[in-house]
Coordinates of C-alpha atoms in Angstrom, one line a residue:
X1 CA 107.2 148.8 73.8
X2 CA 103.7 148.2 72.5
X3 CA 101.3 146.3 74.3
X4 CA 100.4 142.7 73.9
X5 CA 97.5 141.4 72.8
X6 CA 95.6 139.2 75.7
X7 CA 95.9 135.8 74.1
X8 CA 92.2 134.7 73.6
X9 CA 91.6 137.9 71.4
X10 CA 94.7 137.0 69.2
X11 CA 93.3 133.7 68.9
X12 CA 90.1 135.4 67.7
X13 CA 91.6 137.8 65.7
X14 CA 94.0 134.6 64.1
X15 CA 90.9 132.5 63.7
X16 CA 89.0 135.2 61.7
X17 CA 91.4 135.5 59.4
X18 CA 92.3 132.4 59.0
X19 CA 88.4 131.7 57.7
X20 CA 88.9 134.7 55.6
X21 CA 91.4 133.6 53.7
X22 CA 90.1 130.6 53.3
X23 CA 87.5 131.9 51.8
X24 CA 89.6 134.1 49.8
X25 CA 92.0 130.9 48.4
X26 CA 89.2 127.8 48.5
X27 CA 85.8 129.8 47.7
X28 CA 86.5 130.0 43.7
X29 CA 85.8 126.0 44.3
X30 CA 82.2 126.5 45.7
X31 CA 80.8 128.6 42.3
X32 CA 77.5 130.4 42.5
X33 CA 74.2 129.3 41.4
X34 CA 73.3 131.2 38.4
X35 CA 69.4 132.1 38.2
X36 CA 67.9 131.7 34.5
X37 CA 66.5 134.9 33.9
X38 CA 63.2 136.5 31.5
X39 CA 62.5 139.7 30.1
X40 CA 59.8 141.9 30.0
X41 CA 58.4 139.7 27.4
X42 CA 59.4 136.6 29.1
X43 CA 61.8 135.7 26.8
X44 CA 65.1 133.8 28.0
X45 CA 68.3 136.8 28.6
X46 CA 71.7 135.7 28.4
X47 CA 73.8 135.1 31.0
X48 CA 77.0 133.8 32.2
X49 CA 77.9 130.0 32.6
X50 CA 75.8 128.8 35.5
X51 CA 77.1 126.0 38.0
X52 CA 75.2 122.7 38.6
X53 CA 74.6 120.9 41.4
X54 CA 74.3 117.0 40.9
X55 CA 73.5 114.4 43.2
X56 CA 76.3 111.9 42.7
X57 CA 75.3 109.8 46.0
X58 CA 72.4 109.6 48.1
X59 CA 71.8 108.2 51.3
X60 CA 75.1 106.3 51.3
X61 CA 76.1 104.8 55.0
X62 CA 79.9 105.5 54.1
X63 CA 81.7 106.9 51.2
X64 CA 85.6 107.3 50.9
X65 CA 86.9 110.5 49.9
X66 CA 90.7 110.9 48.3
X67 CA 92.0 113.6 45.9
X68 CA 95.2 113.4 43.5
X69 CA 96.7 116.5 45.5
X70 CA 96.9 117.3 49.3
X71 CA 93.6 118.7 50.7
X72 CA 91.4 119.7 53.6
X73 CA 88.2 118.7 55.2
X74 CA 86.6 122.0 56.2
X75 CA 83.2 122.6 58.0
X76 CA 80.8 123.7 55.2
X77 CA 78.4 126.9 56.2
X78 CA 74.7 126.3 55.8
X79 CA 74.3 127.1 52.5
X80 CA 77.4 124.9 51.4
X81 CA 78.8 127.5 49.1
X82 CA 82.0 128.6 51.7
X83 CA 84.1 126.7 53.6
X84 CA 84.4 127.9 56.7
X85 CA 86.7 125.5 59.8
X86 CA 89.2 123.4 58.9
X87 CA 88.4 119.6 60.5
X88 CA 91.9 117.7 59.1
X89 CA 94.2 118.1 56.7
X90 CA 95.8 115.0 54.3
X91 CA 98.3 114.8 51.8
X92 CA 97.7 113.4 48.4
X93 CA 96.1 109.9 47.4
X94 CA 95.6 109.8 51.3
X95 CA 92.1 107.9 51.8
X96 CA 89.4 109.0 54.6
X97 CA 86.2 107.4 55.3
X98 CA 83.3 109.8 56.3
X99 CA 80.5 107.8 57.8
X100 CA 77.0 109.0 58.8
X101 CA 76.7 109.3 62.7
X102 CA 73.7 110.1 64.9
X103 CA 72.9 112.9 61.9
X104 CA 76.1 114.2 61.5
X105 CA 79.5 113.6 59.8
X106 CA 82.0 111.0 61.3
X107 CA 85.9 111.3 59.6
X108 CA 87.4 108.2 60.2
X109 CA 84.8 107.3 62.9
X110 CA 85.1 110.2 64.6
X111 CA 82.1 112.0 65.0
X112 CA 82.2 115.9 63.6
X113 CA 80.6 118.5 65.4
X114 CA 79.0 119.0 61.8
X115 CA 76.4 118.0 59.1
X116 CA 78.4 119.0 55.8
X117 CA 82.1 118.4 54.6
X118 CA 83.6 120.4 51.8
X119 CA 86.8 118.7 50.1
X120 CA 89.2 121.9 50.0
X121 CA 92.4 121.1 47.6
X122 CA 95.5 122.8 48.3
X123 CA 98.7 124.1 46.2
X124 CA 101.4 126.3 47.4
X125 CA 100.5 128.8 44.5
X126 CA 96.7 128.7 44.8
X127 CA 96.1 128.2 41.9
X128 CA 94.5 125.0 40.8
X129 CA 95.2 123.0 37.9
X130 CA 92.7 121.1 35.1
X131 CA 93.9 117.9 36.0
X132 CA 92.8 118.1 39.1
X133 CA 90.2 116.2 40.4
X134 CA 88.3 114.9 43.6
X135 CA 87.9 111.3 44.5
X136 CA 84.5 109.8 45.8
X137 CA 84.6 106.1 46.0
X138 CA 87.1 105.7 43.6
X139 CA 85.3 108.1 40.7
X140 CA 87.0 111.3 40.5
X141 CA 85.8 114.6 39.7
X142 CA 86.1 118.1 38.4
X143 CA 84.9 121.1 40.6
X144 CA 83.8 120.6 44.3
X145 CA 83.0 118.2 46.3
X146 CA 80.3 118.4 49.6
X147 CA 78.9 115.5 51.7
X148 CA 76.0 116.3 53.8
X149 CA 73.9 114.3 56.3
X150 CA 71.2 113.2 54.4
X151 CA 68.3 114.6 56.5
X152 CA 65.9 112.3 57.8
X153 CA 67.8 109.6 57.4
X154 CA 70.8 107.9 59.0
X155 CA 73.4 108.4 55.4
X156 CA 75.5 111.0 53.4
X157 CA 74.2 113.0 50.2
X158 CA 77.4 113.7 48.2
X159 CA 77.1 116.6 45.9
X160 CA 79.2 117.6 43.0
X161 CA 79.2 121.2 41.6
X162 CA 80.7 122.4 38.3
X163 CA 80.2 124.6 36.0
X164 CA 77.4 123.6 33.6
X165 CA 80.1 122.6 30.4
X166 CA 82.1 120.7 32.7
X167 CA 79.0 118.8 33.6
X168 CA 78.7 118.1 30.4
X169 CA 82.1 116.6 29.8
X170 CA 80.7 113.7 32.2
X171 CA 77.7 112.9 30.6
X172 CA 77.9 112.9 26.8
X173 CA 79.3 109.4 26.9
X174 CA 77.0 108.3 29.0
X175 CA 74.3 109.2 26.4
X176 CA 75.7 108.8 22.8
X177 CA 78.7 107.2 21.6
X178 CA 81.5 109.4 20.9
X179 CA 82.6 107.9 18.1
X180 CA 79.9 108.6 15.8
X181 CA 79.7 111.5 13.5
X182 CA 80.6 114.6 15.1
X183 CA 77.7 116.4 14.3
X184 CA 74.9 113.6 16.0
X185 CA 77.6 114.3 18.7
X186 CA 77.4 118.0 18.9
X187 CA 73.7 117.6 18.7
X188 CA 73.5 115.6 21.9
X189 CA 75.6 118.0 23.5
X190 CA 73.2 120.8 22.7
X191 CA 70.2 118.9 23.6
X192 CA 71.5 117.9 26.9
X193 CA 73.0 121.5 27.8
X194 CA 68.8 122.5 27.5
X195 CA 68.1 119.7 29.5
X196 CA 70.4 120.6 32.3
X197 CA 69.5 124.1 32.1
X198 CA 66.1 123.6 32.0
X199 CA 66.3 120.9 35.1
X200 CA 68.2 123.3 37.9
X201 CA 66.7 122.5 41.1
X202 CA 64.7 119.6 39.9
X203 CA 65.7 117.7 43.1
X204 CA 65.9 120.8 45.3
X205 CA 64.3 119.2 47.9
X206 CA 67.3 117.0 48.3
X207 CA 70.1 119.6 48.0
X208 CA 70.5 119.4 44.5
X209 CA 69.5 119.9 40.8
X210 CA 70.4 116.7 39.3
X211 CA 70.7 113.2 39.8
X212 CA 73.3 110.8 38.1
X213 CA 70.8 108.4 36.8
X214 CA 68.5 108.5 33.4
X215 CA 65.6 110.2 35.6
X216 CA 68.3 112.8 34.2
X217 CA 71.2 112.4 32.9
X218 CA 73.5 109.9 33.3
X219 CA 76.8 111.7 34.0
X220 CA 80.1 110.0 35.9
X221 CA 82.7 112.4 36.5
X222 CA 86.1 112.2 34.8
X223 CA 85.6 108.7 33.9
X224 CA 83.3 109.4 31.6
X225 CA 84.8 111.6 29.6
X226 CA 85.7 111.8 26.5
X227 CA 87.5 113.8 23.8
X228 CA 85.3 113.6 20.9
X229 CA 82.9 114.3 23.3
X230 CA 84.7 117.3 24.9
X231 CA 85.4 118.4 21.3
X232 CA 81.3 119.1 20.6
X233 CA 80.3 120.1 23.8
X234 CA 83.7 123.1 23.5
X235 CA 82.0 123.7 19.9
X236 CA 78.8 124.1 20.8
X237 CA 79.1 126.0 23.9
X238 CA 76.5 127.7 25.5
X239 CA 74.1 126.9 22.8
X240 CA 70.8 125.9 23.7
X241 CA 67.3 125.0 22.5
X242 CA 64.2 127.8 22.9
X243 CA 60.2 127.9 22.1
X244 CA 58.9 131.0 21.9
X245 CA 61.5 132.5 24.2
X246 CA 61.7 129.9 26.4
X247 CA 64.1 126.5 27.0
X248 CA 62.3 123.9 25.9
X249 CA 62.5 120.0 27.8
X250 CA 64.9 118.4 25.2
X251 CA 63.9 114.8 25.7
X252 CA 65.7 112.5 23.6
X253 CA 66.3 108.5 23.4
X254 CA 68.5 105.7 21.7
X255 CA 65.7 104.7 19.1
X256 CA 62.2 105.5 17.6
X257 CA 61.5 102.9 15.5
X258 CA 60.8 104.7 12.2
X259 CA 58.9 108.0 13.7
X260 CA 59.0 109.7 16.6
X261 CA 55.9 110.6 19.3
X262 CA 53.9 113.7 20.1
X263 CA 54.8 114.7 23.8
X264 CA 50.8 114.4 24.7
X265 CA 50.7 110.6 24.2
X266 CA 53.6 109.6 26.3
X267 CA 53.5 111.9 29.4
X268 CA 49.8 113.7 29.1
X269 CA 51.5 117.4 28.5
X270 CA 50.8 118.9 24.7
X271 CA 54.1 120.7 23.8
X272 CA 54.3 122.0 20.2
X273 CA 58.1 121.2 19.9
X274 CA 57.8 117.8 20.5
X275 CA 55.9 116.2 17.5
X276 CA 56.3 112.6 15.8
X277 CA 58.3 113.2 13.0
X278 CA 59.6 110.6 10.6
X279 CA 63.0 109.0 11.8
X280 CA 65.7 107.0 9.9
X281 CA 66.9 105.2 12.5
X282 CA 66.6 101.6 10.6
X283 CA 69.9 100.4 10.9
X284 CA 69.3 100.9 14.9
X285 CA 70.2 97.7 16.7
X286 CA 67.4 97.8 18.7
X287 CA 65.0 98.9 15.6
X288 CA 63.0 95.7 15.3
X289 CA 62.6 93.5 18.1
X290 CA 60.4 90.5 19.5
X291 CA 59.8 88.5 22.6
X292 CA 57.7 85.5 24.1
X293 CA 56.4 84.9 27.3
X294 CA 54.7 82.1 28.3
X295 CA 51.0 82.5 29.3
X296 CA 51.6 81.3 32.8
X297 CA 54.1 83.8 33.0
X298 CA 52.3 86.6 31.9
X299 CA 49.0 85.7 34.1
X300 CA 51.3 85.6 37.2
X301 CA 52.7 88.6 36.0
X302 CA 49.4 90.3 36.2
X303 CA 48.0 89.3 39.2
X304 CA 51.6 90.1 41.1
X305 CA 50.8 94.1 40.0
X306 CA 47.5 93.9 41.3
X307 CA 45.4 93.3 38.0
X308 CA 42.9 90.4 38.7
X309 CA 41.4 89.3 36.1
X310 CA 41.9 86.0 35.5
X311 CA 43.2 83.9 33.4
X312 CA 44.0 86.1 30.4
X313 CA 41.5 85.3 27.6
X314 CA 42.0 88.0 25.0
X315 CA 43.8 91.4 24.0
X316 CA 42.1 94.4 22.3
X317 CA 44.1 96.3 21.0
X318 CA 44.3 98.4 17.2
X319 CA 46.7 96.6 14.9
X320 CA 50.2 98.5 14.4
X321 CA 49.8 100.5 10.9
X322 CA 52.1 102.8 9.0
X323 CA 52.8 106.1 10.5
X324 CA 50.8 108.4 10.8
X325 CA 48.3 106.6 12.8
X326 CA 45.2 108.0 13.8
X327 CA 42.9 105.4 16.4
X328 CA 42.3 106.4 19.4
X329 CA 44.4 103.7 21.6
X330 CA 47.7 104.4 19.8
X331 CA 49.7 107.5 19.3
X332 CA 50.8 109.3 16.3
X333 CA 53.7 106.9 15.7
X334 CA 51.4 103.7 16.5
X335 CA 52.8 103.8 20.0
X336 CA 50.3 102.1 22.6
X337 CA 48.4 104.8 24.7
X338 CA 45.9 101.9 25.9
X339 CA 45.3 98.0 25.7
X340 CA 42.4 96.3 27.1
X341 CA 43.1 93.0 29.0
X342 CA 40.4 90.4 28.9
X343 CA 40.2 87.7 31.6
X344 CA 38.2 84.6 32.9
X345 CA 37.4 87.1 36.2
X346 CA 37.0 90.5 34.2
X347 CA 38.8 93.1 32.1
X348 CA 41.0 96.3 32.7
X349 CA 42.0 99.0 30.7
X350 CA 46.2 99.0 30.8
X351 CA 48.4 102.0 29.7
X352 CA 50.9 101.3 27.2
X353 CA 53.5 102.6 29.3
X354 CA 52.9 100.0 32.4
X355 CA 52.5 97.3 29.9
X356 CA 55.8 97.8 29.2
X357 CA 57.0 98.3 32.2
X358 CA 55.4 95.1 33.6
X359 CA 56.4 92.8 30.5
X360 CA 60.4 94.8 30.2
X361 CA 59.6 96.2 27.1
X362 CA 61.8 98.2 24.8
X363 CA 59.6 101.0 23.9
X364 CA 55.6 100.9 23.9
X365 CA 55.8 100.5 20.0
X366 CA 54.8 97.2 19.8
X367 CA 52.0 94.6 18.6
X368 CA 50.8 91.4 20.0
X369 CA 49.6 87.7 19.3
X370 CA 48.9 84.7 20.9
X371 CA 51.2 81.7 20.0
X372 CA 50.2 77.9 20.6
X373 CA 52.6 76.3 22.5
X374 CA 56.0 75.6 20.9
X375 CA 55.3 77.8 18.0
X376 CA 55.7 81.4 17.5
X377 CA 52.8 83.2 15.9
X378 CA 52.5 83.5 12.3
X379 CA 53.8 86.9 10.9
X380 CA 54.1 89.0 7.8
X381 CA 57.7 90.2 7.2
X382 CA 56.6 92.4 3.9
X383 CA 56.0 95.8 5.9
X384 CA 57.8 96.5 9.0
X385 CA 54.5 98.2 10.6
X386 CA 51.9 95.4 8.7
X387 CA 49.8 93.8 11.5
X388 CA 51.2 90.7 12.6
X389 CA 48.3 88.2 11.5
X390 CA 47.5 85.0 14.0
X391 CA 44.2 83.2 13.5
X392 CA 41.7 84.0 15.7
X393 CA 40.7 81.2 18.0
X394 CA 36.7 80.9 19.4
X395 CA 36.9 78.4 21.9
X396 CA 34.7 78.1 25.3
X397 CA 36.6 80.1 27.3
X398 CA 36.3 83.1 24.8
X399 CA 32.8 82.4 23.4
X400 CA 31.0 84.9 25.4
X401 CA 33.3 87.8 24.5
X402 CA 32.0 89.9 21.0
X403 CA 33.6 89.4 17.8
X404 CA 36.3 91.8 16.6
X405 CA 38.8 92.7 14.4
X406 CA 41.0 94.6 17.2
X407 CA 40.9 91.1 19.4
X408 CA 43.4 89.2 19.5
X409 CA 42.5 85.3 21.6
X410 CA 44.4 83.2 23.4
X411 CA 44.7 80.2 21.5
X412 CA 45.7 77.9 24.3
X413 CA 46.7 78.1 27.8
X414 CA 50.1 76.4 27.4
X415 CA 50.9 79.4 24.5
X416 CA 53.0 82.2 25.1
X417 CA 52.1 86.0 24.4
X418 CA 54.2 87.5 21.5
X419 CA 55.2 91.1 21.2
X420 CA 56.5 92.5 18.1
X421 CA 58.3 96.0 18.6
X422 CA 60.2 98.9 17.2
X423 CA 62.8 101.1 18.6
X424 CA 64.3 101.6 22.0
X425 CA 63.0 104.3 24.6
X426 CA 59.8 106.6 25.0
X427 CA 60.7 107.8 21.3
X428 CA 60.3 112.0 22.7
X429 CA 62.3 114.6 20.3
X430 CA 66.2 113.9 19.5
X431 CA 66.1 110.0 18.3
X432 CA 70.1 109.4 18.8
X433 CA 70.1 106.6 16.0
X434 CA 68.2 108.9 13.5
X435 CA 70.9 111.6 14.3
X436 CA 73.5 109.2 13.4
X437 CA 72.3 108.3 10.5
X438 CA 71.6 111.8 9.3
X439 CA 74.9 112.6 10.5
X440 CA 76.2 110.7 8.2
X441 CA 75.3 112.5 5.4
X442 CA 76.4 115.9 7.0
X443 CA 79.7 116.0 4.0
X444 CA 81.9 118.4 6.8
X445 CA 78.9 121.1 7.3
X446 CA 80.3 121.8 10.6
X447 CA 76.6 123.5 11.0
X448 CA 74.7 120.7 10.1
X449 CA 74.2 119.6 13.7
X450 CA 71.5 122.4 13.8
X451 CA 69.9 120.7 10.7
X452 CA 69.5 117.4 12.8
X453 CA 68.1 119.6 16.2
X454 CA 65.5 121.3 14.2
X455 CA 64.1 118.2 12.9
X456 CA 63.6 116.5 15.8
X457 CA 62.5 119.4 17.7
X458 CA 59.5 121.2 15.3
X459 CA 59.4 125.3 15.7
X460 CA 63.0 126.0 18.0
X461 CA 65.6 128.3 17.9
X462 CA 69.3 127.6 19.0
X463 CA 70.3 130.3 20.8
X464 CA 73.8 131.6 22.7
X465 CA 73.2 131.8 26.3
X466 CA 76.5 132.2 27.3

């Protein structure tokens, strides 16, 4: 007869294997972070499809986690790539609340001896299926699901990680409408496939390389996917945009308003692949547009973000001309780099960027004029980009400021300040309108996407990473 086994180093032996074949079953659900790699002559080398990590909560006092098969809660190891003890076990569509607790993990407000979950889904084969998917709050996902104690604070981080074309699945939507010509679709798919490769560990620092807002991409799991959209991110795979060996920052927004920016003028850096080009985005919805805001409005405005000047008096700023412009407080596009506010107490020197943040602005392509009260100002509609002519007034308030042409006087203090603008975003590389509308004229070259990326991004090459 052979000998027994004492029974706490059975339970040992039965609790190391248990992990290991957890890891063995579950672990193809954590995939591994795929490192971008350079060559000798630092250009980019190919590689296989990475994962990505994205943010998909932060700081969240309670989330509810569900799955459309059965699954496990299991203890996640420090690194959160492998499961490692099993903390409950639920059959499908079952709901559990996980709640942050004294900085760690509660399951159904019971506190965890832990500080990250992994969602492990189970299926008498093994084998997992494409439609299956992990619930978070009533959003469901592809790939695998962790929720950590946010550090520092008293809330969960829930993280999401898929493989980078899945990730892409979610987001495309999000960003461009499916419906439109295939090709302006398979061009957004390419230009946000750089931007998510060139973004990995952008918010490291919280556990993660991307966020789910547009200080990304905006991306929403299963719901927000698409098959038009799945169609041209499949036939584009793997394709991304280079600069002299290197991804480049594919920026890209809704509308330019007849001609795109050069990098330098928007966020300070000079890159050569971002240059204002000329766009055809004119039957844009958001191509032209206007709005009024009442003096009073726009003085309380100013004080409330800390610029005291006064009673606003005056505007300089260069009239909006026909791209290419070339003055020094507007870009190459006639964009606003700088304005100068003049007030009863002083003047400042604004940004074009936090004027239109402080006013809601569409894009900083704009123009302005002062309006008497109940009127708008006077315009002329015969060029899109001809300055928007208001007579000058000279009245007490305003006699001590000099005389010039870039000026632009309040005409009474019960007016309102109008702003005349083009296009819809910082107007950076791909313009999605202008890609339409290119697109439209593609006639079936199922290569013409490339066409539309190489326009809007000056000098690149589309490479095959994967």
């Amino acid at each position: 007869m052979k000998k027994l086994l004492p029974r706490k180093i059975a339970r040992k032996i039965m609790g190391s294997i248990s992990v290991f074949l957890l890891i063995v079953l579950f672990g193809a659900q954590f995939p591994c972070q795929a490192k971008l790699e350079y060559d000798s002559s630092n250009t980019l080398k190919k590689t296989y499809e990475p994962s990505i990590k994205i943010g998909i909560a932060v700081n969240q006092s309670s989330v509810i986690i569900s799955a459309n098969t059965d699954f496990e809660l299991a203890a996640a190891s420090e690194t959160g790539m492998k499961p490692t003890l099993i903390l409950g076990k639920f059959r499908s569509k079952d709901r559990v609340v996980l709640t942050a607790k004294n900085g760690y993990v509660a399951l159904n407000n019971k506190q965890m001896p832990v500080q990250s979950l992994a969602v492990i889904l189970r299926h008498p084969n093994g084998i997992r299926s494409s439609e299956d998917s992990i619930e978070v709050s009533e959003r469901h996902y592809r790939g695998s699901i962790e929720v950590r104690a946010t550090g520092g604070n008293n809330g969960l981080t829930v993280i999401n990680t898929v493989p980078v074309e899945q990730y892409l699945y979610g987001v495309i939507k999000n960003e461009i409408s499916p419906d439109w010509p295939i090709e302006a679709v398979k061009a957004q798919a390419v230009a946000a496939r750089t931007y998510a490769m060139a973004n990995l560990n952008k918010h490291k620092a919280d556990g993660f390389d991307v966020c789910t807002t547009t200080d990304c991409q905006i991306y929403g799991g299963r719901e927000s996917e698409a098959f038009r959209a799945i169609e041209a991110v499949d036939s584009t795979r793997g394709l991304v945009l280079t600069y002299d060996g290197k991804l480049i920052t594919a920026y890209f927004h809704s509308s330019s308003g007849g001609y795109t920016e050069n990098s330098e003028n928007v966020w300070s850096a000079y890159l050569p692949y971002l240059r204002g080009v000329v766009d055809t985005d004119q039957y844009s919805p958001y191509y032209k547009w206007d709005k009024s805001i009442p003096l009073h409005e726009v003085n309380a405005m100013l004080g409330k973000a800390g610029y005291k000047v006064g009673s606003l008096q005056a505007i300089e700023l260069t009239p909006l001309s026909k791209p290419p412009v070339n003055v020094a407080d507007r870009g190459i596009s006639g964009r606003v780099k700088t304005l100068r506010l003049i007030g009863a107490n002083g003047e400042v020197y604004i940004t074009g960027a936090k004027f239109r943040s402080l006013f809601g602005l569409n894009s900083t392509l704009f123009d302005i004029n002062f309006a008497s009260a109940g009127q708008m100002a006077a315009t002329d509609k015969t060029d899109a980009f001809k300055y928007r002519n208001t007579k000058v007034g000279n009245t007490s308030s305003t006699k001590n400021i000099s005389s010039h042409n870039n000026i632009r006087y309040v005409i009474n203090k019960k007016g309102s300040l109008v702003i005349s603008g083009f296009g819809w975003g910082h107007g950076l590389g791909l313009s999605q309108w202008g890609a339409k509308a290119m697109a439209d004229k593609a006639q079936g070259n199922p290569e013409y996407f490339k066409d539309i990326l190489k326009h809007y991004y000056q000098g690149v090459e589309i490479i095959k990473l994967y």
